PDB file of C-alpha atoms in Angstrom:
ATOM      1  CA  MET X  17       0.000   0.000   0.000  1.00 39.00           C
ATOM      2  CA  THR X  18       1.334   3.416  -0.985  1.00 36.00           C
ATOM      3  CA  ARG X  19       1.045   6.200   1.541  1.00 37.00           C
ATOM      4  CA  THR X  20       0.672   9.763   0.433  1.00 39.00           C
ATOM      5  CA  HIS X  21       1.765  12.709   2.454  1.00 41.00           C
ATOM      6  CA  PRO X  22      -0.142  15.967   2.727  1.00 44.00           C
ATOM      7  CA  GLY X  23       1.162  18.364   0.127  1.00 44.00           C
ATOM      8  CA  THR X  24       2.202  15.723  -2.424  1.00 42.00           C
ATOM      9  CA  ALA X  25       0.855  15.797  -5.947  1.00 46.00           C
ATOM     10  CA  THR X  26      -1.125  12.595  -5.436  1.00 45.00           C
ATOM     11  CA  ASP X  27      -2.896  13.657  -2.237  1.00 47.00           C
ATOM     12  CA  HIS X  28      -5.689  15.968  -3.358  1.00 47.00           C
ATOM     13  CA  SER X  29      -7.905  15.317  -0.332  1.00 49.00           C
ATOM     14  CA  ALA X  30      -5.567  17.149   2.031  1.00 54.00           C
ATOM     15  CA  HIS X  31      -5.563  20.333  -0.069  1.00 68.00           C
ATOM     16  CA  THR X  32      -7.754  23.304   0.506  1.00 79.00           C
ATOM     17  CA  ILE X  33      -7.532  26.606  -1.246  1.00 81.00           C
ATOM     18  CA  ASP X  34      -6.588  29.555   0.934  1.00 86.00           C
ATOM     19  CA  PRO X  35      -9.436  31.987   0.181  1.00 87.00           C
ATOM     20  CA  ASP X  36      -7.472  35.041   1.299  1.00 89.00           C
ATOM     21  CA  LEU X  37      -4.520  34.326  -0.963  1.00 92.00           C
ATOM     22  CA  LEU X  38      -6.787  33.363  -3.849  1.00 94.00           C
ATOM     23  CA  GLY X  39      -8.701  36.618  -3.372  1.00 93.00           C
ATOM     24  CA  ILE X  40      -5.507  38.669  -3.491  1.00 90.00           C
ATOM     25  CA  TYR X  41      -4.316  36.738  -6.541  1.00 94.00           C
ATOM     26  CA  LEU X  42      -7.560  37.145  -8.466  1.00 95.00           C
ATOM     27  CA  ASN X  43      -7.866  40.828  -7.605  1.00 94.00           C
ATOM     28  CA  ASP X  44      -4.310  41.379  -8.829  1.00 91.00           C
ATOM     29  CA  HIS X  45      -5.265  39.665 -12.088  1.00 92.00           C
ATOM     30  CA  LEU X  46      -8.422  41.794 -12.251  1.00 93.00           C
ATOM     31  CA  ALA X  47      -6.288  44.919 -11.888  1.00 90.00           C
ATOM     32  CA  GLY X  48      -4.114  43.691 -14.758  1.00 91.00           C
ATOM     33  CA  ALA X  49      -7.199  42.836 -16.812  1.00 93.00           C
ATOM     34  CA  THR X  50      -8.570  46.322 -16.216  1.00 91.00           C
ATOM     35  CA  SER X  51      -5.342  47.933 -17.366  1.00 88.00           C
ATOM     36  CA  GLY X  52      -5.047  45.605 -20.364  1.00 90.00           C
ATOM     37  CA  THR X  53      -8.653  46.192 -21.416  1.00 92.00           C
ATOM     38  CA  GLU X  54      -8.168  49.957 -21.324  1.00 89.00           C
ATOM     39  CA  ARG X  55      -4.850  49.785 -23.185  1.00 89.00           C
ATOM     40  CA  VAL X  56      -6.140  47.566 -26.004  1.00 94.00           C
ATOM     41  CA  ARG X  57      -9.202  49.798 -26.450  1.00 93.00           C
ATOM     42  CA  TYR X  58      -6.904  52.821 -26.681  1.00 91.00           C
ATOM     43  CA  LEU X  59      -4.724  51.090 -29.269  1.00 93.00           C
ATOM     44  CA  ALA X  60      -7.814  50.079 -31.265  1.00 95.00           C
ATOM     45  CA  ARG X  61      -8.990  53.707 -31.360  1.00 92.00           C
ATOM     46  CA  ALA X  62      -5.517  54.996 -32.261  1.00 91.00           C
ATOM     47  CA  THR X  63      -5.187  52.577 -35.184  1.00 93.00           C
ATOM     48  CA  ALA X  64      -8.825  52.613 -36.339  1.00 94.00           C
ATOM     49  CA  GLY X  65      -9.283  52.232 -40.079  1.00 94.00           C
ATOM     50  CA  SER X  66      -6.050  50.299 -40.597  1.00 94.00           C
ATOM     51  CA  PRO X  67      -5.604  46.526 -40.857  1.00 94.00           C
ATOM     52  CA  LEU X  68      -3.985  46.606 -37.397  1.00 94.00           C
ATOM     53  CA  GLY X  69      -6.921  48.604 -36.037  1.00 94.00           C
ATOM     54  CA  ARG X  70      -9.445  46.076 -37.329  1.00 94.00           C
ATOM     55  CA  GLU X  71      -7.533  43.171 -35.777  1.00 95.00           C
ATOM     56  CA  ILE X  72      -6.951  45.001 -32.500  1.00 96.00           C
ATOM     57  CA  GLY X  73     -10.631  45.953 -32.388  1.00 95.00           C
ATOM     58  CA  SER X  74     -11.544  42.250 -32.424  1.00 95.00           C
ATOM     59  CA  LEU X  75      -8.902  41.538 -29.805  1.00 96.00           C
ATOM     60  CA  ALA X  76     -10.231  44.363 -27.631  1.00 96.00           C
ATOM     61  CA  ALA X  77     -13.670  42.735 -27.627  1.00 97.00           C
ATOM     62  CA  GLU X  78     -12.174  39.360 -26.652  1.00 97.00           C
ATOM     63  CA  ILE X  79     -10.039  40.870 -23.903  1.00 97.00           C
ATOM     64  CA  ALA X  80     -13.085  42.668 -22.477  1.00 96.00           C
ATOM     65  CA  GLU X  81     -14.951  39.314 -22.514  1.00 97.00           C
ATOM     66  CA  ASP X  82     -12.024  37.697 -20.697  1.00 97.00           C
ATOM     67  CA  ARG X  83     -12.222  40.354 -17.985  1.00 95.00           C
ATOM     68  CA  LYS X  84     -15.953  39.652 -17.609  1.00 97.00           C
ATOM     69  CA  ALA X  85     -15.165  35.919 -17.357  1.00 97.00           C
ATOM     70  CA  LEU X  86     -12.681  36.656 -14.570  1.00 97.00           C
ATOM     71  CA  LEU X  87     -15.326  38.660 -12.714  1.00 96.00           C
ATOM     72  CA  ALA X  88     -17.783  35.757 -13.075  1.00 96.00           C
ATOM     73  CA  ILE X  89     -15.174  33.315 -11.768  1.00 96.00           C
ATOM     74  CA  MET X  90     -14.558  35.590  -8.793  1.00 94.00           C
ATOM     75  CA  ARG X  91     -18.313  35.728  -8.101  1.00 95.00           C
ATOM     76  CA  ASN X  92     -18.572  31.926  -8.317  1.00 94.00           C
ATOM     77  CA  LEU X  93     -15.715  31.604  -5.842  1.00 93.00           C
ATOM     78  CA  GLY X  94     -17.161  34.258  -3.510  1.00 93.00           C
ATOM     79  CA  VAL X  95     -14.137  36.522  -3.999  1.00 91.00           C
ATOM     80  CA  PRO X  96     -15.026  40.186  -3.491  1.00 90.00           C
ATOM     81  CA  VAL X  97     -13.706  42.756  -5.951  1.00 87.00           C
ATOM     82  CA  ARG X  98     -11.195  45.123  -4.375  1.00 78.00           C
ATOM     83  CA  ARG X  99     -12.245  48.323  -6.102  1.00 71.00           C
ATOM     84  CA  TYR X 100      -9.158  50.225  -4.951  1.00 57.00           C
ATOM     85  CA  LYS X 101      -6.955  47.809  -6.946  1.00 64.00           C
ATOM     86  CA  VAL X 102      -9.123  48.170 -10.027  1.00 59.00           C
ATOM     87  CA  GLY X 103      -9.114  51.958  -9.668  1.00 62.00           C
ATOM     88  CA  ALA X 104      -5.343  52.075  -9.194  1.00 60.00           C
ATOM     89  CA  ALA X 105      -4.846  49.972 -12.333  1.00 60.00           C
ATOM     90  CA  TRP X 106      -7.122  52.270 -14.316  1.00 57.00           C
ATOM     91  CA  ILE X 107      -5.199  55.344 -13.142  1.00 61.00           C
ATOM     92  CA  ALA X 108      -1.820  53.715 -13.844  1.00 61.00           C
ATOM     93  CA  GLU X 109      -2.883  52.835 -17.389  1.00 64.00           C
ATOM     94  CA  ARG X 110      -3.973  56.430 -18.040  1.00 56.00           C
ATOM     95  CA  ALA X 111      -0.736  57.778 -16.577  1.00 54.00           C
ATOM     96  CA  GLY X 112       1.234  55.416 -18.822  1.00 61.00           C
ATOM     97  CA  ARG X 113      -0.135  57.263 -21.843  1.00 53.00           C
ATOM     98  CA  LEU X 114       1.707  60.433 -20.797  1.00 56.00           C
ATOM     99  CA  LYS X 115       5.196  59.141 -21.528  1.00 60.00           C
ATOM    100  CA  THR X 116       6.974  60.579 -24.521  1.00 58.00           C
ATOM    101  CA  ASN X 117       8.100  58.425 -27.407  1.00 59.00           C
ATOM    102  CA  GLY X 118      10.180  60.875 -29.376  1.00 52.00           C
ATOM    103  CA  ARG X 119       7.270  62.864 -30.818  1.00 52.00           C
ATOM    104  CA  LEU X 120       5.326  65.694 -29.256  1.00 52.00           C
ATOM    105  CA  VAL X 121       2.538  66.379 -31.727  1.00 57.00           C
ATOM    106  CA  ARG X 122       1.696  63.133 -33.474  1.00 64.00           C
ATOM    107  CA  ARG X 123       1.766  59.486 -32.511  1.00 67.00           C
ATOM    108  CA  SER X 124       5.173  57.854 -32.720  1.00 75.00           C
ATOM    109  CA  PRO X 125       5.575  54.443 -34.382  1.00 77.00           C
ATOM    110  CA  LEU X 126       7.325  53.495 -31.154  1.00 83.00           C
ATOM    111  CA  THR X 127       4.066  54.026 -29.246  1.00 84.00           C
ATOM    112  CA  THR X 128       2.203  51.411 -31.281  1.00 90.00           C
ATOM    113  CA  PHE X 129       5.127  49.005 -31.149  1.00 91.00           C
ATOM    114  CA  PHE X 130       5.506  49.380 -27.384  1.00 88.00           C
ATOM    115  CA  GLU X 131       1.761  48.955 -26.834  1.00 91.00           C
ATOM    116  CA  LEU X 132       1.783  45.736 -28.870  1.00 95.00           C
ATOM    117  CA  GLU X 133       4.696  44.492 -26.787  1.00 92.00           C
ATOM    118  CA  MET X 134       3.051  45.431 -23.486  1.00 91.00           C
ATOM    119  CA  LEU X 135      -0.218  43.808 -24.525  1.00 94.00           C
ATOM    120  CA  ARG X 136       1.674  40.660 -25.548  1.00 95.00           C
ATOM    121  CA  MET X 137       3.182  40.456 -22.059  1.00 93.00           C
ATOM    122  CA  ALA X 138      -0.170  41.215 -20.418  1.00 93.00           C
ATOM    123  CA  VAL X 139      -1.861  38.388 -22.327  1.00 96.00           C
ATOM    124  CA  GLU X 140       0.972  36.079 -21.271  1.00 96.00           C
ATOM    125  CA  GLY X 141       0.239  37.002 -17.652  1.00 96.00           C
ATOM    126  CA  LYS X 142      -3.457  36.380 -18.211  1.00 96.00           C
ATOM    127  CA  ALA X 143      -2.678  32.951 -19.649  1.00 97.00           C
ATOM    128  CA  ALA X 144      -0.615  32.139 -16.563  1.00 97.00           C
ATOM    129  CA  GLY X 145      -3.608  33.076 -14.419  1.00 97.00           C
ATOM    130  CA  TRP X 146      -5.915  30.797 -16.393  1.00 97.00           C
ATOM    131  CA  GLN X 147      -3.330  27.994 -16.070  1.00 97.00           C
ATOM    132  CA  THR X 148      -3.197  28.469 -12.302  1.00 97.00           C
ATOM    133  CA  LEU X 149      -6.971  28.317 -11.984  1.00 97.00           C
ATOM    134  CA  ARG X 150      -7.079  25.299 -14.302  1.00 97.00           C
ATOM    135  CA  ARG X 151      -4.624  23.527 -12.007  1.00 96.00           C
ATOM    136  CA  LEU X 152      -6.914  24.254  -9.033  1.00 95.00           C
ATOM    137  CA  ALA X 153     -10.116  23.244 -10.877  1.00 95.00           C
ATOM    138  CA  PRO X 154     -10.081  19.511 -10.029  1.00 93.00           C
ATOM    139  CA  ASP X 155     -10.212  20.356  -6.328  1.00 87.00           C
ATOM    140  CA  HIS X 156     -12.744  23.171  -6.496  1.00 87.00           C
ATOM    141  CA  ASP X 157     -16.277  22.711  -7.833  1.00 88.00           C
ATOM    142  CA  ALA X 158     -16.728  26.441  -8.489  1.00 90.00           C
ATOM    143  CA  LEU X 159     -14.023  26.368 -11.180  1.00 94.00           C
ATOM    144  CA  ASP X 160     -15.208  25.214 -14.608  1.00 96.00           C
ATOM    145  CA  ALA X 161     -12.304  23.308 -16.182  1.00 96.00           C
ATOM    146  CA  GLN X 162     -13.734  23.527 -19.715  1.00 97.00           C
ATOM    147  CA  LEU X 163     -14.237  27.278 -19.451  1.00 97.00           C
ATOM    148  CA  LEU X 164     -10.655  27.677 -18.238  1.00 97.00           C
ATOM    149  CA  ASP X 165      -9.378  25.519 -21.103  1.00 98.00           C
ATOM    150  CA  ASP X 166     -11.294  27.723 -23.552  1.00 98.00           C
ATOM    151  CA  LEU X 167      -9.976  30.924 -21.964  1.00 98.00           C
ATOM    152  CA  LEU X 168      -6.439  29.580 -22.050  1.00 97.00           C
ATOM    153  CA  GLU X 169      -6.750  28.647 -25.723  1.00 98.00           C
ATOM    154  CA  ARG X 170      -8.089  32.095 -26.544  1.00 98.00           C
ATOM    155  CA  ALA X 171      -5.206  33.715 -24.656  1.00 97.00           C
ATOM    156  CA  ARG X 172      -2.731  31.673 -26.679  1.00 97.00           C
ATOM    157  CA  SER X 173      -4.401  32.805 -29.891  1.00 97.00           C
ATOM    158  CA  GLN X 174      -4.257  36.424 -28.692  1.00 97.00           C
ATOM    159  CA  GLN X 175      -0.551  36.009 -27.918  1.00 96.00           C
ATOM    160  CA  GLN X 176       0.091  34.764 -31.453  1.00 96.00           C
ATOM    161  CA  THR X 177      -1.827  37.635 -33.032  1.00 96.00           C
ATOM    162  CA  LEU X 178      -0.046  40.271 -30.963  1.00 96.00           C
ATOM    163  CA  GLU X 179       3.344  38.699 -31.618  1.00 95.00           C
ATOM    164  CA  GLN X 180       2.727  38.613 -35.386  1.00 95.00           C
ATOM    165  CA  TRP X 181       1.845  42.309 -35.418  1.00 95.00           C
ATOM    166  CA  ARG X 182       4.783  43.156 -33.147  1.00 94.00           C
ATOM    167  CA  GLU X 183       7.229  41.317 -35.404  1.00 94.00           C
ATOM    168  CA  GLN X 184       5.711  42.913 -38.504  1.00 92.00           C
ATOM    169  CA  ARG X 185       6.309  46.405 -37.082  1.00 91.00           C
ATOM    170  CA  ILE X 186       9.928  46.003 -35.978  1.00 89.00           C
ATOM    171  CA  GLN X 187      11.477  47.326 -39.175  1.00 86.00           C
ATOM    172  CA  SER X 188       8.957  50.105 -39.756  1.00 85.00           C
ATOM    173  CA  THR X 189       9.454  51.269 -36.182  1.00 87.00           C
ATOM    174  CA  PHE X 190      13.226  51.233 -35.865  1.00 86.00           C
ATOM    175  CA  GLU X 191      14.770  51.437 -39.321  1.00 82.00           C
ATOM    176  CA  ARG X 192      15.263  54.707 -41.160  1.00 76.00           C
ATOM    177  CA  PRO X 193      15.321  54.797 -44.914  1.00 73.00           C
ATOM    178  CA  GLY X 194      18.882  54.935 -46.183  1.00 68.00           C
ATOM    179  CA  PRO X 195      20.205  57.783 -48.336  1.00 70.00           C
ATOM    180  CA  ALA X 196      18.959  57.760 -51.891  1.00 57.00           C
ATOM    181  CA  THR X 197      21.503  56.537 -54.381  1.00 53.00           C
ATOM    182  CA  ALA X 198      21.749  57.734 -57.933  1.00 53.00           C
ATOM    183  CA  GLU X 199      20.668  55.096 -60.373  1.00 55.00           C
ATOM    184  CA  SER X 200      23.071  54.114 -63.101  1.00 46.00           C
ATOM    185  CA  PRO X 201      21.859  54.383 -66.696  1.00 48.00           C
TER     186      PRO X 201
END
């Protein structure tokens, strides 16, 4: 007969979720989701009418849905929303727009590039959150494993989209056109 010890991977019966730590964790992710939702909406408005703007507009809708899913998960788990964290994230995102990117009057290509990069990292953090909850799902009835799998898959798709656009913009952001050369007859 094999004995399991509390805390081992095979002993699920001895595990309980610490509601205080889970609440802090989920509220931190909600703060990040709030910031990410605002940032992607801003990028969608700034690039409206372009191919990037159309793609980011779709992503913005998905990211807003993901935030709503997180709120629903928190409700199902009985985790209260810490409004001060959400408010602080909203303010921090707005303040982040004030930084200069080498241009005073019009939008710098660096701004779009940096926003794509920041959103890519934010979606990676969101995916890690979904993975954590997915790992806890077998031991907690309030966590829907299929929903978490779907959210994780969507986050991976969002990561790919953002990375493709980021890579596509590297040259247009950082390279200057070289001096014109006279053509030979």
